[in-house]
Tab-separated table of C-alpha atoms in Angstrom:
chain	number	residue	atom	x	y	z
W	34	MET	CA	-40.680	-27.744	-27.074
W	35	THR	CA	-38.158	-30.411	-26.135
W	36	GLU	CA	-38.324	-31.943	-22.655
W	37	THR	CA	-34.782	-30.774	-21.991
W	38	VAL	CA	-34.030	-27.146	-22.774
W	39	VAL	CA	-30.268	-27.324	-22.108
W	40	CYS	CA	-28.069	-30.408	-21.930
W	41	LEU	CA	-24.376	-30.357	-21.036
W	42	GLU	CA	-22.407	-33.556	-21.611
W	43	ASN	CA	-18.877	-33.862	-20.202
W	44	VAL	CA	-18.171	-30.184	-20.836
W	45	ARG	CA	-14.716	-28.842	-20.100
W	46	PHE	CA	-13.775	-25.198	-20.534
W	47	ALA	CA	-10.531	-23.456	-19.611
W	48	ARG	CA	-9.274	-19.943	-20.219
W	49	GLY	CA	-6.054	-18.181	-19.337
W	50	GLY	CA	-4.595	-21.351	-17.865
W	51	ARG	CA	-7.525	-21.722	-15.468
W	52	THR	CA	-10.046	-24.561	-15.677
W	53	ILE	CA	-13.497	-23.040	-15.231
W	54	PHE	CA	-15.557	-26.183	-15.901
W	55	ASP	CA	-14.114	-29.643	-15.464
W	56	ASP	CA	-16.157	-32.411	-17.128
W	57	ILE	CA	-19.627	-31.168	-16.098
W	58	SER	CA	-22.889	-32.804	-17.186
W	59	VAL	CA	-26.493	-31.798	-16.502
W	60	GLU	CA	-29.918	-31.846	-18.139
W	61	ILE	CA	-32.019	-28.734	-17.456
W	62	ALA	CA	-35.739	-29.372	-17.779
W	63	ALA	CA	-37.829	-27.352	-20.222
W	64	GLY	CA	-40.741	-25.251	-19.000
W	65	GLU	CA	-39.125	-24.511	-15.652
W	66	ILE	CA	-37.336	-21.603	-14.018
W	67	THR	CA	-33.795	-22.738	-13.269
W	68	ALA	CA	-31.504	-20.536	-11.198
W	69	ILE	CA	-27.745	-20.602	-11.791
W	70	MET	CA	-25.982	-19.842	-8.517
W	71	GLY	CA	-22.620	-20.219	-6.829
W	72	PRO	CA	-19.845	-18.304	-5.105
W	73	SER	CA	-18.332	-15.379	-7.010
W	74	GLY	CA	-15.967	-16.397	-9.787
W	75	THR	CA	-17.421	-19.871	-10.334
W	76	GLY	CA	-18.284	-19.308	-13.999
W	77	LYS	CA	-21.980	-18.408	-14.006
W	78	THR	CA	-21.575	-15.819	-16.755
W	79	THR	CA	-19.218	-18.122	-18.652
W	80	LEU	CA	-21.865	-20.849	-18.573
W	81	MET	CA	-24.413	-18.470	-20.108
W	82	ARG	CA	-21.951	-17.601	-22.874
W	83	LEU	CA	-21.381	-21.291	-23.568
W	84	ILE	CA	-25.120	-21.919	-23.730
W	85	THR	CA	-25.644	-19.080	-26.223
W	86	GLY	CA	-22.713	-20.169	-28.375
W	87	GLN	CA	-20.534	-17.129	-27.677
W	88	LEU	CA	-17.877	-19.498	-26.333
W	89	GLN	CA	-17.017	-23.051	-27.355
W	90	PRO	CA	-15.905	-25.732	-24.876
W	91	GLN	CA	-12.606	-27.531	-25.354
W	92	GLN	CA	-14.400	-30.797	-24.639
W	93	GLY	CA	-17.954	-32.079	-24.506
W	94	LYS	CA	-21.315	-31.365	-26.078
W	95	ILE	CA	-23.841	-28.592	-25.426
W	96	THR	CA	-27.392	-29.008	-26.703
W	97	VAL	CA	-29.814	-26.067	-26.523
W	98	LEU	CA	-33.458	-26.302	-27.639
W	99	GLY	CA	-32.607	-29.581	-29.335
W	100	GLU	CA	-29.654	-28.147	-31.293
W	101	ASP	CA	-26.040	-29.262	-30.862
W	102	ILE	CA	-24.277	-25.891	-30.520
W	103	GLY	CA	-20.933	-27.256	-31.690
W	104	GLN	CA	-22.371	-28.500	-34.998
W	105	LEU	CA	-24.053	-25.239	-36.045
W	106	ASN	CA	-22.636	-22.914	-38.667
W	107	ARG	CA	-22.876	-19.143	-38.242
W	108	LYS	CA	-26.282	-18.856	-39.940
W	109	GLN	CA	-27.755	-21.746	-37.953
W	110	LEU	CA	-26.408	-20.293	-34.704
W	111	MET	CA	-28.054	-16.949	-35.467
W	112	GLN	CA	-31.342	-18.736	-36.132
W	113	LEU	CA	-31.066	-20.508	-32.783
W	114	ARG	CA	-30.367	-17.232	-30.997
W	115	ARG	CA	-33.649	-15.852	-32.329
W	116	ARG	CA	-35.334	-18.421	-30.094
W	117	ILE	CA	-33.401	-17.146	-27.068
W	118	SER	CA	-33.642	-13.769	-25.334
W	119	MET	CA	-31.528	-12.250	-22.594
W	120	MET	CA	-32.188	-9.509	-20.070
W	121	PHE	CA	-28.914	-7.881	-19.088
W	122	GLN	CA	-27.951	-6.717	-15.607
W	123	ASN	CA	-27.378	-3.155	-16.844
W	124	ASN	CA	-30.647	-3.248	-18.865
W	125	ALA	CA	-28.744	-2.278	-22.076
W	126	LEU	CA	-31.468	0.120	-23.210
W	127	PHE	CA	-30.589	2.415	-26.108
W	128	THR	CA	-30.295	5.831	-24.499
W	129	ASP	CA	-31.295	7.735	-27.652
W	130	MET	CA	-34.553	5.800	-28.100
W	131	THR	CA	-37.827	6.009	-26.206
W	132	VAL	CA	-39.066	3.045	-24.191
W	133	GLY	CA	-41.437	2.125	-27.009
W	134	GLU	CA	-38.691	2.350	-29.620
W	135	ASN	CA	-36.428	0.164	-27.476
W	136	VAL	CA	-39.072	-2.546	-27.254
W	137	ALA	CA	-39.820	-2.277	-30.978
W	138	PHE	CA	-36.161	-2.546	-32.001
W	139	PRO	CA	-35.920	-6.378	-32.299
W	140	LEU	CA	-39.152	-6.538	-34.299
W	141	LYS	CA	-37.854	-3.977	-36.786
W	142	GLU	CA	-34.287	-5.197	-37.088
W	143	VAL	CA	-34.820	-8.959	-36.936
W	144	LEU	CA	-38.329	-9.589	-38.256
W	145	ASN	CA	-38.835	-6.465	-40.407
W	146	MET	CA	-42.496	-6.286	-39.366
W	147	ASP	CA	-45.113	-3.829	-40.554
W	148	GLN	CA	-45.183	-0.750	-38.302
W	149	ALA	CA	-48.874	-1.103	-37.456
W	150	LEU	CA	-48.308	-4.638	-36.172
W	151	ILE	CA	-45.191	-3.543	-34.287
W	152	ASP	CA	-47.187	-0.847	-32.490
W	153	ILE	CA	-49.778	-3.399	-31.363
W	154	ILE	CA	-47.162	-5.857	-30.062
W	155	VAL	CA	-45.156	-3.143	-28.287
W	156	SER	CA	-48.284	-1.830	-26.583
W	157	LEU	CA	-49.170	-5.358	-25.443
W	158	LYS	CA	-45.706	-6.079	-24.035
W	159	LEU	CA	-45.512	-2.737	-22.227
W	160	GLN	CA	-48.980	-3.333	-20.800
W	161	THR	CA	-47.755	-6.687	-19.482
W	162	VAL	CA	-44.936	-5.034	-17.522
W	163	GLY	CA	-47.052	-2.055	-16.457
W	164	LEU	CA	-45.328	0.530	-18.663
W	165	ARG	CA	-47.773	1.175	-21.515
W	166	GLY	CA	-48.118	4.760	-20.300
W	167	ALA	CA	-44.340	5.211	-20.331
W	168	ALA	CA	-43.770	4.322	-23.992
W	169	HIS	CA	-42.845	7.928	-24.836
W	170	LEU	CA	-40.271	8.309	-22.045
W	171	MET	CA	-36.507	8.155	-22.520
W	172	PRO	CA	-34.451	5.665	-20.466
W	173	SER	CA	-32.952	8.553	-18.484
W	174	GLU	CA	-36.447	9.415	-17.242
W	175	LEU	CA	-37.078	5.956	-15.767
W	176	SER	CA	-36.493	4.749	-12.236
W	177	GLY	CA	-34.267	1.709	-11.756
W	178	GLY	CA	-37.258	-0.594	-11.434
W	179	MET	CA	-38.981	0.865	-14.489
W	180	ALA	CA	-35.814	0.518	-16.569
W	181	ARG	CA	-35.524	-3.129	-15.571
W	182	ARG	CA	-39.141	-3.759	-16.603
W	183	ALA	CA	-38.598	-1.949	-19.907
W	184	ALA	CA	-35.615	-4.223	-20.562
W	185	LEU	CA	-37.806	-7.220	-19.752
W	186	ALA	CA	-40.476	-6.059	-22.211
W	187	ARG	CA	-37.852	-5.772	-24.961
W	188	ALA	CA	-36.373	-9.179	-24.125
W	189	MET	CA	-39.728	-10.945	-24.360
W	190	VAL	CA	-41.068	-9.082	-27.417
W	191	MET	CA	-39.811	-11.896	-29.684
W	192	GLU	CA	-41.605	-14.461	-27.471
W	193	PRO	CA	-38.512	-16.625	-26.910
W	194	GLU	CA	-38.507	-20.297	-26.047
W	195	LEU	CA	-35.609	-19.712	-23.650
W	196	MET	CA	-35.246	-16.579	-21.535
W	197	ILE	CA	-31.966	-15.807	-19.759
W	198	TYR	CA	-31.864	-13.294	-16.913
W	199	ASP	CA	-28.496	-11.873	-15.820
W	200	GLU	CA	-28.750	-10.687	-12.192
W	201	PRO	CA	-32.319	-9.357	-12.621
W	202	PHE	CA	-32.804	-8.467	-8.955
W	203	THR	CA	-29.604	-6.476	-8.347
W	204	GLY	CA	-30.097	-2.921	-7.092
W	205	GLN	CA	-33.887	-3.092	-6.869
W	206	ASP	CA	-36.029	-1.722	-4.047
W	207	PRO	CA	-38.475	-4.095	-2.271
W	208	ILE	CA	-41.472	-3.030	-4.382
W	209	SER	CA	-39.582	-3.398	-7.665
W	210	LEU	CA	-38.278	-6.770	-6.480
W	211	ALA	CA	-41.808	-7.990	-5.825
W	212	MET	CA	-42.914	-6.811	-9.273
W	213	LEU	CA	-39.968	-8.443	-11.028
W	214	THR	CA	-40.257	-11.800	-9.296
W	215	SER	CA	-43.961	-11.898	-10.098
W	216	LEU	CA	-43.308	-11.008	-13.743
W	217	VAL	CA	-40.565	-13.605	-14.179
W	218	LYS	CA	-42.747	-16.349	-12.741
W	219	ASN	CA	-45.941	-15.374	-14.552
W	220	LEU	CA	-44.255	-14.825	-17.912
W	221	ASN	CA	-42.530	-18.201	-17.773
W	222	ARG	CA	-45.845	-19.899	-17.147
W	223	GLY	CA	-47.977	-17.690	-19.406
W	224	LEU	CA	-45.713	-17.867	-22.458
W	225	GLY	CA	-44.820	-21.529	-21.948
W	226	MET	CA	-41.109	-20.825	-22.100
W	227	SER	CA	-38.069	-21.893	-20.081
W	228	SER	CA	-36.027	-19.497	-17.956
W	229	LEU	CA	-32.447	-19.431	-16.674
W	230	VAL	CA	-31.821	-16.922	-13.899
W	231	VAL	CA	-28.249	-16.015	-12.939
W	232	SER	CA	-28.464	-14.424	-9.501
W	233	HIS	CA	-26.832	-13.976	-6.104
W	234	ASP	CA	-30.188	-13.136	-4.499
W	235	LEU	CA	-31.007	-16.356	-2.685
W	236	VAL	CA	-34.276	-15.143	-1.142
W	237	GLU	CA	-35.838	-14.059	-4.436
W	238	VAL	CA	-34.501	-17.087	-6.298
W	239	CYS	CA	-36.068	-19.478	-3.802
W	240	ARG	CA	-39.422	-17.773	-4.353
W	241	ILE	CA	-39.545	-18.389	-8.094
W	242	ALA	CA	-37.127	-21.178	-9.075
W	243	ASP	CA	-38.266	-24.711	-9.768
W	244	LYS	CA	-34.645	-25.890	-9.592
W	245	ILE	CA	-31.306	-24.387	-8.586
W	246	LEU	CA	-28.021	-25.312	-10.262
W	247	LEU	CA	-25.156	-24.668	-7.850
W	248	LEU	CA	-21.659	-24.242	-9.304
W	249	SER	CA	-18.435	-24.516	-7.322
W	250	ALA	CA	-14.770	-25.160	-8.118
W	251	GLY	CA	-15.379	-26.149	-11.730
W	252	LYS	CA	-18.089	-28.660	-10.880
W	253	ILE	CA	-21.857	-28.816	-10.486
W	254	ALA	CA	-22.190	-29.041	-6.722
W	255	ALA	CA	-25.954	-29.566	-6.753
W	256	TYR	CA	-29.043	-29.435	-8.960
W	257	ASP	CA	-32.331	-29.737	-7.098
W	258	THR	CA	-35.370	-27.884	-5.798
W	259	PRO	CA	-34.839	-24.953	-3.408
W	260	GLU	CA	-36.574	-26.875	-0.630
W	261	ARG	CA	-34.254	-29.881	-0.897
W	262	LEU	CA	-31.149	-27.750	-1.145
W	263	MET	CA	-32.118	-25.715	1.912
W	264	ALA	CA	-32.468	-28.975	3.845
W	265	SER	CA	-29.255	-30.523	2.476
W	266	ASP	CA	-26.509	-31.574	4.885
W	267	ASP	CA	-23.844	-31.382	2.174
W	268	PRO	CA	-21.188	-29.040	3.660
W	269	LEU	CA	-20.795	-26.857	0.578
W	270	VAL	CA	-24.535	-26.619	-0.116
W	271	ALA	CA	-25.247	-25.823	3.524
W	272	GLN	CA	-22.529	-23.153	3.617
W	273	PHE	CA	-23.909	-21.425	0.533
W	274	PHE	CA	-27.610	-21.621	1.357
W	275	HIS	CA	-27.260	-20.679	5.016
W	276	GLY	CA	-24.417	-18.194	4.639
W	277	TYR	CA	-21.906	-19.873	6.930
W	278	ALA	CA	-18.502	-18.158	7.091
W	279	ASP	CA	-16.713	-21.459	7.742
W	280	GLY	CA	-16.911	-24.331	5.300
W	281	PRO	CA	-15.493	-25.741	2.053
W	282	VAL	CA	-15.337	-22.246	0.514
W	283	ALA	CA	-12.377	-20.917	2.490
W	284	PHE	CA	-11.856	-17.373	3.767
W	285	HIS	CA	-8.157	-17.312	2.866
W	286	TYR	CA	-6.905	-17.292	-0.717
W	287	PRO	CA	-4.428	-20.200	-1.189
W	288	ALA	CA	-0.927	-19.315	0.067
W	289	VAL	CA	2.098	-20.899	1.702
W	290	ASP	CA	1.775	-21.666	5.403
W	291	TYR	CA	1.861	-18.360	7.311
W	292	ARG	CA	4.318	-19.663	9.919
W	293	GLN	CA	6.628	-20.868	7.155
W	294	GLU	CA	6.446	-17.450	5.505
W	295	LEU	CA	7.299	-15.674	8.757
W	296	LEU	CA	10.215	-17.997	9.456
W	297	GLY	CA	11.481	-17.927	5.884
W	298	GLY	CA	11.294	-14.165	5.485
W	299	GLU	CA	11.914	-12.900	1.990
W	300	ASP	CA	13.093	-16.332	0.814
W	301	ALA	CA	9.682	-17.952	1.409
W	302	ASP	CA	8.169	-19.640	-1.621
W	303	HIS	CA	5.080	-17.641	-2.700
W	304	ARG	CA	4.217	-19.754	-5.695
């Protein structure tokens, strides 16, 4: 495994006339759990799509697992994606398949494994997430926490080098949260992989993340350990990590001066 799992060099990405990332650069260390955080609308999901090659930047270079994304053809990109897994916020389980069949799906479709070997691997992965006894159940029969763990079992069945979690803690009860945070941390260490966690849940992120990448206004506002960021006196970092209402992230959406609007009436410039 390379020492750097993801490297962004002078990346710029714009869409719909809006600049989402403006010349950002960062090296994300391999073997760690890195959380991607920031105020709503700062491009966290867009960054994940850039990293997986679903989107291409207008400028800059993105290297993932030692591969320059921009230089890969379609076949090479598909090969790279086999080394990456993603757990989706909505779990994305196939509703017409059992839990066991869901977990087995990548092994059948991608690797075309022998069924006997598939059964062994599926049983092992479900045992890891505490759902071996639920292999016969349909997704509709699972609780929210169980469905999230089933999705995790399917995501890790290919034993990826890079695991991406999209809002893994959303909508979970305290017990399920504790289970998930423990699984994410233990799996990252046990499988020797790297993890990127997109989340708004600051408490849970601080429990498991080695580093936090904070996005804001098209830039990387910070990239450091949770402990250092919590102690930071940077106004934006402090506002985000301590939940201050007042700070660089304003309450009001940009508009003309309110007094000017009142005085100007209908002729006020709203551009």
